[in-house]
């Protein structure tokens, strides 16, 4: 509960709690302020105009300009409070998680169109604070934890089935009286080895039938200190033993203050039945035999009652695991990150380089290279390329925000933030290749495999900035350079694109060939068209060469471009699309050159006529002929793009439009598109024939007359 006084009115005070209340009489009476949402945390009042308010609640930030009579909606601010993150194996991969007071969701890591909108996400289960477990190859069925319940969510039907190990309702009860103590965000994981589900109360529970039945496979794996386990205040019951741990505070009864619970569970990706747990009161356990035997392997120097936030088990070595732990709830903002290589027999602190008090909630190992680690902190993200011996921040454009979870997926780093929703750091494959040698010299890193992924240009207003897509070219410069260029060539060595306006500073730099397209048509300067002129064909699947040229010295790598896994087009159809668009593009380039030639001839003829009035009539006839030709090719009477909406489109615009339509999606050009191009080619050939007839006829005569002695001294 927060009390906020109006700085301009001593009688007005607000109370932010589950409801937002306001008193205009110094607190004698209160009236509710309807924001449309609940669970209010903070309120800012403009000191110069107290009718202007910014209110923060579980859903996000709301703004009012009339002292709370009307508010903006929470979905206008990207402020989702995510707790956890899971990913699937689709392309593009989807991110799953629960957001405070707004249910569980799945969001695509890349939009279908050019903007990330509502069509790129969907609701899953009703959870607001739990984990999402799933078979990454079958993401239509999800297992989602929430408070002390669990749901099985079927996306096809939209149904949520309760599959909790215990259906008992424990709101308001003390943990000392509970059969199973499930934390507010209790863990649930899906085993890639057996398809079993594992979840945690104070015990580890296992289900082999998607939650229909559960088996306890561990003893109590929490510290279960009596002073942290409150007795329920029942009628006539002596609760004096609850002691000073809780003090005068009334704790939340929904599960976020229940203690002595398993907070995190992780199974080895290399070996089934190798399972680790971490409790909210400071214990780490491991079993190597699927729960038959458990061993307490808590780091010796880990302070008592530390919350084990995440355990990540290595993709490269069975005995290696990483622990991230926090103690901010007891006013200790220290860094607690540990690594073991021997199943927890010994531990090493790995905290060097992490900023003071920037405590770590999660550490993840990169599946692509042993020793590359990512850490999510209270303010952002760190990376280590030496197995945690040293860390450095990789904040970039990520806001300073608590990072609660992260996953490496398809070469990207996805993170769940508590206040800014999901974020993705694109292409972390460069960290998998970095060595002391590559970082000390000029080096072109090998680009990762790229999938063709082109998007429609229209859509709803964006909900978030879409991820870039294309060929990521990462290069290191040993020192500042004067000139840096990057060239892309096909397998035969033919140059496709060249980029020259690049970063020249020493260190790691990046270029993204975002659209993966060949150049468009040769353009005419200062001439608008109604249609999109970006009509270069998409590069076909295959192997391409990337060349980095730094002050004249060349470095090369190959990059593989693959077909979109979602595409149903055949290779032959993609080739025909490429050929067709190339033919249309080349026709546009030729037509633009023809237009320039027509205009050059007009300038020549009118210039001669201006100097020799005897040729004025002939010049007017030629100019009329030229305009008749140009009028077919281009809307010369339009000076800016919007004029095209009121004026007739001509051949250049029609060709641009045809190429743009043929580029939509992975498909060969339609029969109608092929036929229309034949018609446009015939029209263009008629223009070329007419221009040729003019040049060899009337224009030749005009030039001959202009060159006769005494007629004019204007040069040909």
XYZ file of C-alpha atoms in Angstrom:
716
model
C 0.000 0.000 0.000
C 1.269 3.454 -0.954
C 0.037 6.870 0.159
C 0.561 9.705 -2.339
C -0.239 13.308 -1.421
C -1.272 15.850 -4.028
C 1.543 18.471 -4.030
C -0.904 21.267 -4.877
C -3.808 20.357 -2.562
C -3.141 19.378 1.080
C -6.619 17.838 1.370
C -6.236 15.437 -1.557
C -4.502 12.101 -0.988
C -4.396 8.863 -2.990
C -4.036 5.293 -1.736
C -2.541 2.762 -4.169
C -3.343 -0.814 -3.207
C -5.521 -3.467 -4.809
C -7.749 -0.513 -5.654
C -6.795 3.098 -6.315
C -8.636 5.361 -3.873
C -8.751 9.153 -3.548
C -9.743 11.418 -0.675
C -10.524 15.101 -1.167
C -11.072 15.811 2.530
C -7.763 14.886 4.086
C -8.557 11.199 4.454
C -11.945 11.399 6.162
C -13.637 9.712 3.209
C -12.322 7.887 0.153
C -13.774 7.235 -3.287
C -12.499 4.673 -5.808
C -10.672 5.879 -8.911
C -11.581 3.574 -11.777
C -8.551 2.785 -13.951
C -9.945 -0.396 -15.446
C -7.201 -2.435 -13.767
C -6.205 -3.604 -10.304
C -3.186 -4.038 -8.037
C -1.860 -0.487 -7.996
C 1.722 0.247 -6.993
C 2.612 3.866 -7.638
C 1.268 7.223 -8.756
C 3.004 10.308 -10.130
C 1.257 13.671 -9.853
C 2.455 16.574 -11.964
C 3.546 19.226 -9.425
C 2.526 21.976 -11.860
C -0.820 20.474 -12.891
C -2.279 17.918 -10.501
C -4.855 16.782 -13.060
C -2.017 15.066 -14.938
C -1.358 11.607 -13.470
C 0.766 8.584 -14.344
C -0.294 5.439 -12.499
C 1.570 2.119 -12.330
C -0.204 -1.194 -11.745
C 0.315 -4.874 -12.480
C -0.685 -4.347 -16.104
C 1.574 -1.403 -16.850
C 1.484 2.382 -16.929
C -1.680 4.465 -17.366
C -1.929 8.196 -18.069
C -4.735 10.597 -17.181
C -5.090 14.280 -18.049
C -8.291 14.874 -16.060
C -7.467 13.675 -12.539
C -8.464 10.077 -13.194
C -11.790 10.485 -14.983
C -10.255 8.948 -18.113
C -7.140 6.820 -18.578
C -5.084 5.484 -21.443
C -5.139 1.703 -21.837
C -2.294 -0.421 -20.512
C -1.629 -2.038 -23.885
C -0.290 1.276 -25.205
C 2.832 0.745 -23.083
C 5.245 -2.214 -23.521
C 5.393 -2.948 -19.796
C 4.465 -6.626 -19.344
C 5.914 -8.175 -16.203
C 7.115 -11.605 -17.335
C 8.180 -14.255 -14.826
C 9.588 -17.084 -16.934
C 10.456 -18.010 -20.500
C 10.179 -21.166 -22.587
C 10.686 -21.552 -26.337
C 9.673 -24.028 -29.017
C 11.353 -25.338 -32.177
C 9.120 -23.664 -34.738
C 10.465 -21.226 -37.295
C 10.360 -18.565 -36.202
C 10.439 -19.751 -32.615
C 7.727 -18.675 -30.187
C 8.334 -17.425 -26.650
C 6.047 -18.582 -23.829
C 5.565 -17.053 -20.417
C 3.198 -15.740 -17.784
C 2.680 -12.040 -17.231
C 1.551 -10.499 -13.983
C -2.236 -10.134 -13.872
C -2.589 -10.590 -17.620
C -2.408 -14.321 -18.231
C 0.001 -16.535 -20.130
C 0.963 -15.848 -23.691
C 2.940 -17.019 -26.701
C 4.707 -14.465 -28.901
C 6.510 -15.030 -32.177
C 10.150 -13.987 -32.282
C 9.507 -12.580 -35.767
C 6.347 -11.009 -37.175
C 4.379 -12.409 -40.094
C 4.344 -8.969 -41.674
C 6.572 -5.942 -41.441
C 5.178 -5.079 -38.006
C 4.757 -7.087 -34.829
C 1.014 -7.072 -34.131
C -1.764 -8.979 -32.420
C -1.624 -11.711 -35.061
C 1.892 -12.593 -33.884
C 0.818 -13.589 -30.376
C -1.926 -15.554 -28.675
C -3.164 -16.311 -25.190
C -2.390 -19.669 -23.635
C -3.388 -20.712 -20.110
C -4.823 -18.467 -17.416
C -1.620 -18.332 -15.385
C -0.187 -14.994 -14.288
C 2.978 -16.055 -12.526
C 4.197 -19.517 -13.410
C 6.319 -21.610 -15.729
C 5.343 -23.052 -19.110
C 6.522 -26.571 -19.944
C 6.143 -27.971 -23.437
C 7.408 -30.409 -25.992
C 9.137 -27.900 -28.299
C 8.099 -29.980 -31.311
C 4.431 -30.036 -30.234
C 3.670 -26.595 -28.790
C -0.107 -26.964 -29.082
C -0.145 -28.651 -25.651
C 1.256 -26.630 -22.753
C 1.653 -27.333 -19.045
C 1.491 -24.108 -17.062
C 1.918 -23.503 -13.328
C 0.182 -20.716 -11.440
C -0.102 -19.997 -7.695
C -0.435 -23.586 -6.436
C -2.275 -25.006 -9.444
C -1.280 -26.361 -12.813
C -3.112 -26.313 -16.132
C -2.891 -28.428 -19.239
C -3.681 -26.053 -22.080
C -4.844 -27.315 -25.474
C -4.420 -24.591 -28.055
C -6.636 -26.313 -30.630
C -9.660 -26.290 -28.324
C -8.648 -23.449 -26.020
C -9.453 -25.609 -22.990
C -7.530 -25.479 -19.713
C -7.622 -28.658 -17.620
C -6.565 -28.608 -13.962
C -3.808 -31.197 -13.489
C -2.316 -30.111 -10.159
C -0.647 -32.723 -7.937
C -2.892 -31.329 -5.203
C -6.260 -29.677 -5.757
C -6.443 -28.441 -2.170
C -7.130 -24.710 -1.762
C -4.618 -23.225 0.668
C -5.233 -19.494 0.438
C -4.824 -17.952 3.866
C -3.139 -21.014 5.360
C 0.300 -21.145 6.905
C 2.876 -23.359 5.231
C 3.297 -25.483 8.365
C -0.191 -26.904 7.768
C 0.113 -27.599 4.046
C 0.502 -31.064 2.593
C 2.307 -29.668 -0.451
C 3.949 -26.245 -0.416
C 3.808 -24.810 -3.931
C 5.426 -21.415 -4.419
C 3.712 -18.586 -6.312
C 5.870 -19.322 -9.387
C 6.542 -23.013 -8.765
C 8.509 -24.815 -11.499
C 7.313 -27.344 -14.049
C 9.530 -28.860 -16.758
C 9.050 -31.326 -19.617
C 11.679 -34.036 -20.108
C 13.146 -34.266 -23.605
C 14.323 -37.769 -22.735
C 11.094 -39.389 -21.550
C 8.281 -36.890 -22.079
C 7.619 -36.904 -18.329
C 6.626 -33.802 -16.388
C 8.464 -32.736 -13.238
C 7.199 -30.134 -10.811
C 8.114 -29.020 -7.326
C 6.438 -28.273 -4.011
C 8.800 -29.147 -1.183
C 8.991 -32.452 -3.049
C 9.677 -33.305 -6.673
C 6.560 -34.698 -8.354
C 6.671 -36.711 -11.584
C 3.912 -37.485 -14.087
C 4.176 -39.834 -17.061
C 0.600 -39.279 -18.274
C 0.507 -35.502 -18.837
C -0.636 -34.700 -15.315
C -3.435 -37.209 -14.874
C -1.490 -38.753 -11.994
C 1.596 -37.761 -10.034
C 4.255 -39.585 -8.046
C 6.451 -38.022 -5.349
C 10.057 -38.979 -6.168
C 11.997 -37.097 -3.502
C 12.083 -36.268 0.188
C 11.569 -32.687 1.326
C 14.332 -30.821 -0.543
C 13.882 -27.520 1.290
C 15.490 -26.412 4.537
C 12.035 -26.309 6.156
C 13.190 -24.188 9.088
C 10.313 -24.076 11.610
C 10.524 -20.313 12.140
C 9.843 -19.742 8.423
C 6.809 -22.040 8.342
C 3.838 -20.245 9.807
C 1.029 -21.986 11.670
C -2.450 -21.125 10.479
C -4.256 -18.956 13.062
C -7.261 -21.222 13.703
C -9.816 -20.798 16.498
C -8.320 -21.585 19.881
C -4.897 -22.410 18.430
C -1.662 -21.228 20.009
C 0.365 -19.596 17.204
C 2.978 -17.970 19.416
C 5.584 -20.300 17.910
C 5.292 -18.353 14.648
C 7.820 -16.125 16.347
C 9.606 -13.037 15.092
C 10.241 -14.206 11.510
C 7.006 -12.684 10.266
C 6.900 -9.906 12.835
C 3.923 -7.559 12.620
C 3.565 -8.016 8.839
C 0.483 -9.594 7.325
C 1.878 -11.745 4.580
C 0.234 -12.370 1.201
C -1.822 -15.544 1.364
C -1.716 -16.422 -2.358
C 1.586 -18.261 -2.330
C 4.184 -15.604 -3.013
C 5.109 -15.602 0.676
C 4.985 -19.344 1.244
C 8.373 -20.627 2.291
C 10.379 -23.839 2.284
C 9.581 -24.703 -1.335
C 11.407 -25.897 -4.431
C 11.901 -22.804 -6.569
C 13.656 -24.271 -9.619
C 14.096 -27.669 -11.315
C 16.398 -28.546 -14.213
C 17.123 -31.800 -16.027
C 20.334 -32.431 -17.927
C 19.909 -32.094 -21.709
C 22.546 -34.837 -22.043
C 21.161 -37.493 -19.704
C 17.662 -38.331 -18.560
C 17.109 -38.633 -14.825
C 19.986 -36.276 -13.975
C 17.879 -33.683 -12.167
C 18.817 -30.644 -10.091
C 16.644 -28.660 -7.690
C 17.039 -25.382 -5.840
C 14.870 -24.222 -2.947
C 13.749 -20.770 -1.914
C 15.574 -21.215 1.393
C 19.020 -22.009 0.080
C 19.465 -25.719 -0.739
C 20.708 -27.357 -3.954
C 20.067 -31.057 -4.564
C 20.906 -33.427 -7.412
C 19.859 -36.947 -8.386
C 21.599 -38.999 -11.054
C 19.105 -41.859 -11.102
C 15.736 -40.241 -11.696
C 14.960 -39.631 -8.034
C 16.020 -42.885 -6.399
C 18.786 -41.086 -4.528
C 19.185 -37.373 -3.824
C 22.286 -35.566 -2.588
C 22.553 -32.161 -0.939
C 25.247 -30.328 -2.929
C 24.632 -26.780 -1.699
C 27.728 -24.557 -2.103
C 29.459 -24.395 1.282
C 29.770 -20.610 1.365
C 26.197 -19.905 0.248
C 24.476 -17.866 2.985
C 21.514 -19.343 4.789
C 18.043 -18.702 3.332
C 19.302 -17.729 -0.101
C 16.745 -18.133 -2.885
C 18.067 -20.469 -5.600
C 16.626 -18.639 -8.586
C 17.783 -20.779 -11.535
C 19.943 -23.832 -12.201
C 21.187 -24.385 -15.744
C 22.650 -27.791 -16.626
C 25.357 -27.927 -19.276
C 24.748 -28.995 -22.874
C 28.403 -30.020 -23.147
C 29.422 -31.795 -19.921
C 27.196 -33.963 -17.703
C 28.763 -32.822 -14.445
C 28.600 -29.094 -15.165
C 25.833 -26.882 -13.824
C 25.392 -23.190 -13.056
C 23.481 -21.667 -10.144
C 22.095 -18.125 -9.903
C 20.807 -17.103 -6.481
C 19.464 -13.936 -4.852
C 19.066 -12.452 -1.374
C 17.500 -9.077 -2.132
C 14.453 -10.047 -0.056
C 16.664 -9.838 3.032
C 18.308 -6.573 1.890
C 21.398 -8.334 0.559
C 22.053 -7.247 -3.030
C 25.194 -9.320 -3.454
C 26.091 -11.403 -6.519
C 25.652 -15.166 -6.018
C 26.593 -17.125 -9.137
C 28.287 -20.538 -8.964
C 29.614 -23.223 -11.276
C 30.375 -26.902 -10.723
C 32.078 -29.403 -13.025
C 31.697 -32.420 -10.727
C 27.958 -32.756 -10.044
C 28.110 -30.295 -7.156
C 30.968 -31.822 -5.204
C 32.820 -28.506 -5.497
C 31.699 -25.047 -6.560
C 33.419 -21.952 -7.931
C 32.061 -18.429 -7.623
C 31.903 -16.788 -11.059
C 31.073 -13.125 -10.492
C 34.024 -11.098 -11.794
C 32.849 -8.199 -13.949
C 29.246 -8.101 -12.733
C 28.474 -4.673 -11.350
C 28.050 -4.285 -7.609
C 24.499 -4.939 -6.354
C 23.346 -5.904 -9.876
C 22.227 -9.286 -8.569
C 21.726 -12.190 -10.978
C 18.493 -14.159 -11.329
C 19.416 -16.484 -14.196
C 22.465 -17.906 -15.983
C 22.215 -19.838 -19.258
C 24.896 -21.698 -21.165
C 25.053 -21.320 -24.943
C 24.264 -24.731 -26.484
C 26.503 -23.832 -29.409
C 29.759 -23.521 -27.479
C 30.948 -24.636 -24.068
C 32.009 -21.771 -21.840
C 29.794 -19.093 -23.407
C 27.375 -17.957 -20.699
C 24.644 -15.335 -20.433
C 23.450 -13.818 -17.157
C 20.229 -11.922 -16.520
C 20.516 -9.304 -13.797
C 18.377 -6.745 -12.003
C 19.229 -4.234 -14.745
C 20.158 -6.133 -17.904
C 22.296 -8.848 -19.498
C 25.934 -9.956 -19.246
C 27.996 -12.360 -21.354
C 31.034 -14.457 -20.475
C 33.182 -16.227 -23.045
C 35.447 -17.947 -20.523
C 32.955 -20.031 -18.527
C 32.156 -17.272 -16.055
C 35.698 -16.209 -15.174
C 34.918 -12.749 -16.571
C 31.661 -11.015 -17.459
C 30.844 -7.966 -19.538
C 27.568 -6.145 -20.035
C 25.791 -6.378 -23.410
C 23.046 -3.838 -22.827
C 22.717 -2.333 -26.311
C 19.234 -0.843 -26.695
C 17.775 -2.984 -23.894
C 16.239 -0.740 -21.210
C 17.538 -1.087 -17.668
C 15.028 -3.660 -16.468
C 15.021 -6.813 -14.308
C 15.706 -9.922 -16.401
C 13.881 -12.904 -14.908
C 14.642 -15.622 -17.450
C 16.398 -16.293 -20.752
C 16.833 -18.995 -23.389
C 19.143 -19.443 -26.376
C 16.995 -20.367 -29.382
C 17.979 -20.752 -33.043
C 21.088 -18.654 -32.526
C 19.238 -15.812 -30.765
C 19.121 -14.898 -27.080
C 15.533 -14.464 -25.876
C 14.876 -12.874 -22.497
C 11.871 -12.324 -20.238
C 11.892 -9.006 -18.408
C 9.789 -7.965 -15.453
C 8.449 -4.702 -16.784
C 9.290 -4.595 -20.513
C 7.984 -7.929 -21.819
C 10.017 -10.215 -24.089
C 13.181 -9.083 -25.871
C 15.455 -10.862 -28.366
C 19.152 -10.284 -29.003
C 19.551 -11.392 -32.600
C 22.401 -13.656 -33.662
C 24.624 -14.530 -30.717
C 26.559 -16.969 -32.900
C 29.367 -14.421 -32.915
C 29.986 -15.183 -29.222
C 30.402 -18.845 -30.140
C 33.299 -17.908 -32.448
C 35.060 -15.240 -30.405
C 38.558 -15.968 -29.141
C 41.343 -13.771 -27.838
C 42.902 -14.012 -31.293
C 39.797 -12.945 -33.241
C 39.175 -10.068 -30.830
C 42.726 -8.750 -31.202
C 42.866 -8.680 -34.990
C 40.717 -7.750 -37.951
C 38.461 -10.734 -38.483
C 35.325 -11.640 -40.417
C 33.193 -14.100 -38.445
C 31.359 -16.887 -40.213
C 27.704 -15.865 -40.704
C 25.124 -18.260 -39.342
C 22.746 -20.140 -41.626
C 20.010 -17.787 -42.818
C 16.425 -18.580 -43.771
C 14.644 -16.574 -46.454
C 11.980 -14.597 -44.647
C 10.216 -11.795 -46.472
C 7.189 -10.007 -45.144
C 4.217 -8.078 -46.401
C 4.539 -4.338 -46.022
C 1.191 -3.594 -44.431
C -0.277 -4.421 -41.061
C -1.832 -3.123 -37.892
C -0.050 -0.468 -35.837
C 3.032 -2.130 -34.348
C 2.946 -3.440 -30.793
C 6.724 -3.699 -30.731
C 9.723 -3.122 -32.942
C 10.126 -6.194 -35.171
C 13.341 -8.138 -35.070
C 15.695 -7.525 -37.987
C 16.099 -10.410 -40.369
C 18.613 -11.231 -43.046
C 22.299 -12.050 -43.257
C 24.119 -10.913 -40.101
C 27.738 -10.076 -40.876
C 29.861 -9.621 -37.747
C 33.398 -8.335 -38.089
C 36.108 -7.182 -35.733
C 38.481 -4.324 -36.526
C 41.862 -4.353 -34.823
C 42.017 -0.564 -35.138
C 40.030 2.288 -36.614
C 39.872 1.984 -40.401
C 39.565 4.567 -43.162
C 37.397 2.512 -45.489
C 35.267 -0.570 -44.857
C 33.141 -2.307 -47.480
C 31.184 -5.560 -47.543
C 30.312 -7.355 -50.765
C 27.922 -10.224 -51.415
C 28.493 -12.480 -54.431
C 26.768 -15.572 -55.757
C 28.419 -18.976 -56.112
C 29.857 -18.005 -59.507
C 31.514 -14.906 -58.054
C 29.078 -12.421 -59.614
C 28.645 -9.360 -57.397
C 25.129 -8.948 -55.979
C 25.330 -6.097 -53.483
C 28.004 -3.864 -52.013
C 27.707 -1.810 -48.821
C 30.155 0.988 -48.138
C 28.699 3.263 -45.443
C 29.822 0.997 -42.592
C 31.210 1.276 -39.077
C 34.957 1.870 -39.130
C 35.638 1.945 -35.378
C 37.916 -0.605 -33.765
C 36.103 -3.503 -32.090
C 33.079 -5.612 -32.945
C 30.803 -4.277 -35.688
C 27.803 -5.627 -37.560
C 26.070 -5.241 -40.916
C 22.686 -6.806 -41.654
C 21.772 -7.472 -45.273
C 18.176 -7.186 -44.184
C 16.113 -7.888 -47.271
C 18.447 -10.446 -48.912
C 17.591 -8.998 -52.313
C 19.365 -8.156 -55.515
C 19.443 -4.496 -56.575
C 16.266 -3.000 -57.960
C 15.829 -1.160 -61.242
C 18.070 1.698 -62.351
C 16.106 4.635 -61.027
C 15.344 8.059 -62.415
C 16.207 10.858 -60.036
C 13.458 12.991 -58.537
C 10.635 10.978 -60.022
C 7.962 9.548 -57.722
C 5.812 6.521 -58.470
C 2.656 5.261 -56.877
C 4.003 1.719 -56.529
C 6.814 0.507 -54.289
C 10.077 0.706 -56.219
C 11.971 -1.778 -54.044
C 11.537 -4.631 -56.507
C 14.900 -6.396 -56.541
C 14.385 -10.194 -56.543
C 15.069 -12.209 -53.392
C 18.267 -14.226 -53.390
C 17.607 -17.899 -54.059
C 18.513 -20.644 -51.583
C 22.166 -21.518 -51.961
C 25.674 -20.628 -50.863
C 26.933 -17.066 -51.186
C 30.245 -15.360 -50.549
C 30.701 -12.502 -48.104
C 33.771 -10.328 -48.575
C 34.965 -7.777 -46.028
C 37.375 -5.207 -47.463
C 39.230 -3.105 -44.881
C 41.548 -0.456 -46.302
C 42.147 -2.647 -49.335
C 42.663 -5.955 -47.516
C 40.083 -8.666 -48.145
C 38.551 -11.284 -45.798
C 36.023 -13.879 -46.981
C 33.415 -16.241 -45.550
C 30.621 -18.323 -47.044
C 27.004 -18.029 -45.937
C 24.236 -20.529 -46.575
C 20.791 -19.205 -47.433
C 18.000 -21.739 -46.942
C 14.368 -21.822 -47.931
C 11.836 -20.766 -45.314
C 10.809 -24.025 -43.566
C 7.182 -22.876 -43.769
C 7.310 -22.396 -47.539
C 5.476 -24.848 -49.803
C 7.122 -23.546 -52.976
C 9.371 -25.871 -54.967
C 12.892 -24.887 -55.949
C 11.736 -24.591 -59.562
C 8.965 -22.185 -58.566
C 11.391 -19.993 -56.644
C 13.749 -19.931 -59.630
C 10.919 -18.823 -61.920
C 9.927 -16.104 -59.449
C 13.527 -14.878 -59.437
C 13.747 -14.935 -63.248
C 10.391 -13.213 -63.719
C 11.087 -10.378 -61.294
C 14.558 -9.938 -62.792
C 13.030 -9.635 -66.279
C 10.492 -7.058 -65.101
C 13.197 -5.135 -63.248
C 15.451 -5.064 -66.307
C 12.549 -3.875 -68.453
C 11.969 -1.007 -66.011
C 15.656 -0.088 -66.165
C 15.507 -0.087 -69.953
C 12.299 1.962 -69.965
C 13.845 4.521 -67.611
C 16.812 4.876 -69.956
C 14.416 5.302 -72.866
C 12.602 8.077 -70.986
C 15.902 9.837 -70.367
C 16.791 9.478 -74.057
C 13.424 10.967 -75.062
C 14.035 13.919 -72.763
C 17.570 14.387 -74.046
C 16.285 14.489 -77.637
C 13.584 16.994 -76.644
C 16.175 19.249 -75.040
C 18.343 19.033 -78.161
C 15.501 19.785 -80.579
C 14.025 22.660 -78.599
C 17.480 24.137 -78.147
C 18.075 24.127 -81.892
C 14.628 25.611 -82.601
C 15.225 28.397 -80.106
C 18.256 29.457 -82.134
C 16.682 28.959 -85.573
C 13.033 29.973 -85.968
C 12.878 28.299 -89.394
C 13.010 24.917 -87.591
C 10.381 25.772 -84.958
C 7.492 24.025 -86.718
C 9.509 20.858 -87.308
C 10.680 20.960 -83.673
C 7.086 21.247 -82.454
C 6.082 18.189 -84.490
C 9.007 16.185 -83.103
C 8.234 17.331 -79.557
C 4.619 16.266 -79.985
C 5.796 12.838 -81.137
C 8.154 12.588 -78.146
C 5.380 13.431 -75.689
C 3.132 10.796 -77.220
C 5.873 8.217 -76.597
C 6.743 9.480 -73.115
C 3.089 9.619 -72.106
C 2.870 5.846 -72.505
C 5.983 5.218 -70.422
C 5.612 7.603 -67.488
C 3.202 9.957 -65.731
C 5.353 13.001 -66.442
C 2.703 15.395 -65.140
C 3.012 14.212 -61.497
C 5.491 16.037 -59.290
C 4.964 14.143 -56.042
C 3.777 10.688 -55.070
C 0.266 11.513 -53.896
C -0.557 13.026 -57.308
C -0.513 9.492 -58.673
C -3.744 8.754 -56.860
C -5.510 11.240 -59.150
C -3.611 10.663 -62.406
C -3.465 7.723 -64.773
C -0.742 5.152 -64.089
C 1.635 4.547 -66.962
C 3.891 1.683 -68.025
C 6.681 2.276 -65.497
C 4.262 2.238 -62.571
C 2.470 -0.797 -63.949
C 5.757 -2.673 -64.196
C 6.779 -1.702 -60.658
C 3.402 -2.894 -59.424
C 3.669 -6.166 -61.340
C 7.100 -6.934 -59.884
C 5.934 -6.054 -56.382
C 2.954 -8.392 -56.634
C 5.101 -11.226 -57.960
C 7.437 -10.806 -54.967
C 4.700 -11.397 -52.400
C 5.353 -14.750 -50.770
C 7.237 -17.776 -52.058
C 5.497 -18.637 -55.328
C 6.003 -18.674 -59.064
C 4.298 -15.826 -60.938
C 0.677 -16.520 -61.725
C -0.617 -17.091 -65.241
C -2.223 -13.646 -65.129
C 1.080 -12.023 -64.134
C 2.968 -13.806 -66.900
C 0.344 -12.780 -69.468
C 0.286 -9.161 -68.308
C 4.050 -8.910 -68.593
C 3.847 -10.122 -72.196
C 1.354 -7.319 -72.882
C 3.581 -4.736 -71.207
C 6.590 -5.950 -73.192
C 4.615 -5.584 -76.420
C 3.654 -2.034 -75.444
C 7.264 -1.206 -74.672
C 8.428 -2.669 -77.980
C 5.939 -0.421 -79.774
C 7.445 2.594 -78.004
C 10.960 1.519 -78.961
C 9.866 1.015 -82.563
C 8.196 4.423 -82.612
C 11.271 6.068 -81.155
C 13.495 4.306 -83.665
C 11.259 5.467 -86.514
C 11.429 9.042 -85.216
C 15.209 8.987 -84.868
C 15.806 7.548 -88.333
C 13.129 9.730 -89.965
C 12.030 13.168 -88.815
C 14.833 13.619 -86.291
C 17.494 12.700 -88.853
C 15.985 15.224 -91.293
C 15.828 17.853 -88.563
C 19.467 17.322 -87.674
C 20.501 17.506 -91.316
C 18.679 20.816 -91.761
C 20.214 22.158 -88.586
C 23.690 21.407 -89.914
C 23.217 23.155 -93.373
C 25.473 26.238 -93.760
C 23.677 29.446 -92.875
C 20.732 27.702 -91.226
C 22.141 27.492 -87.664
C 25.433 27.282 -85.879
C 23.985 25.222 -83.025
C 26.034 21.997 -82.761
C 24.382 18.631 -83.365
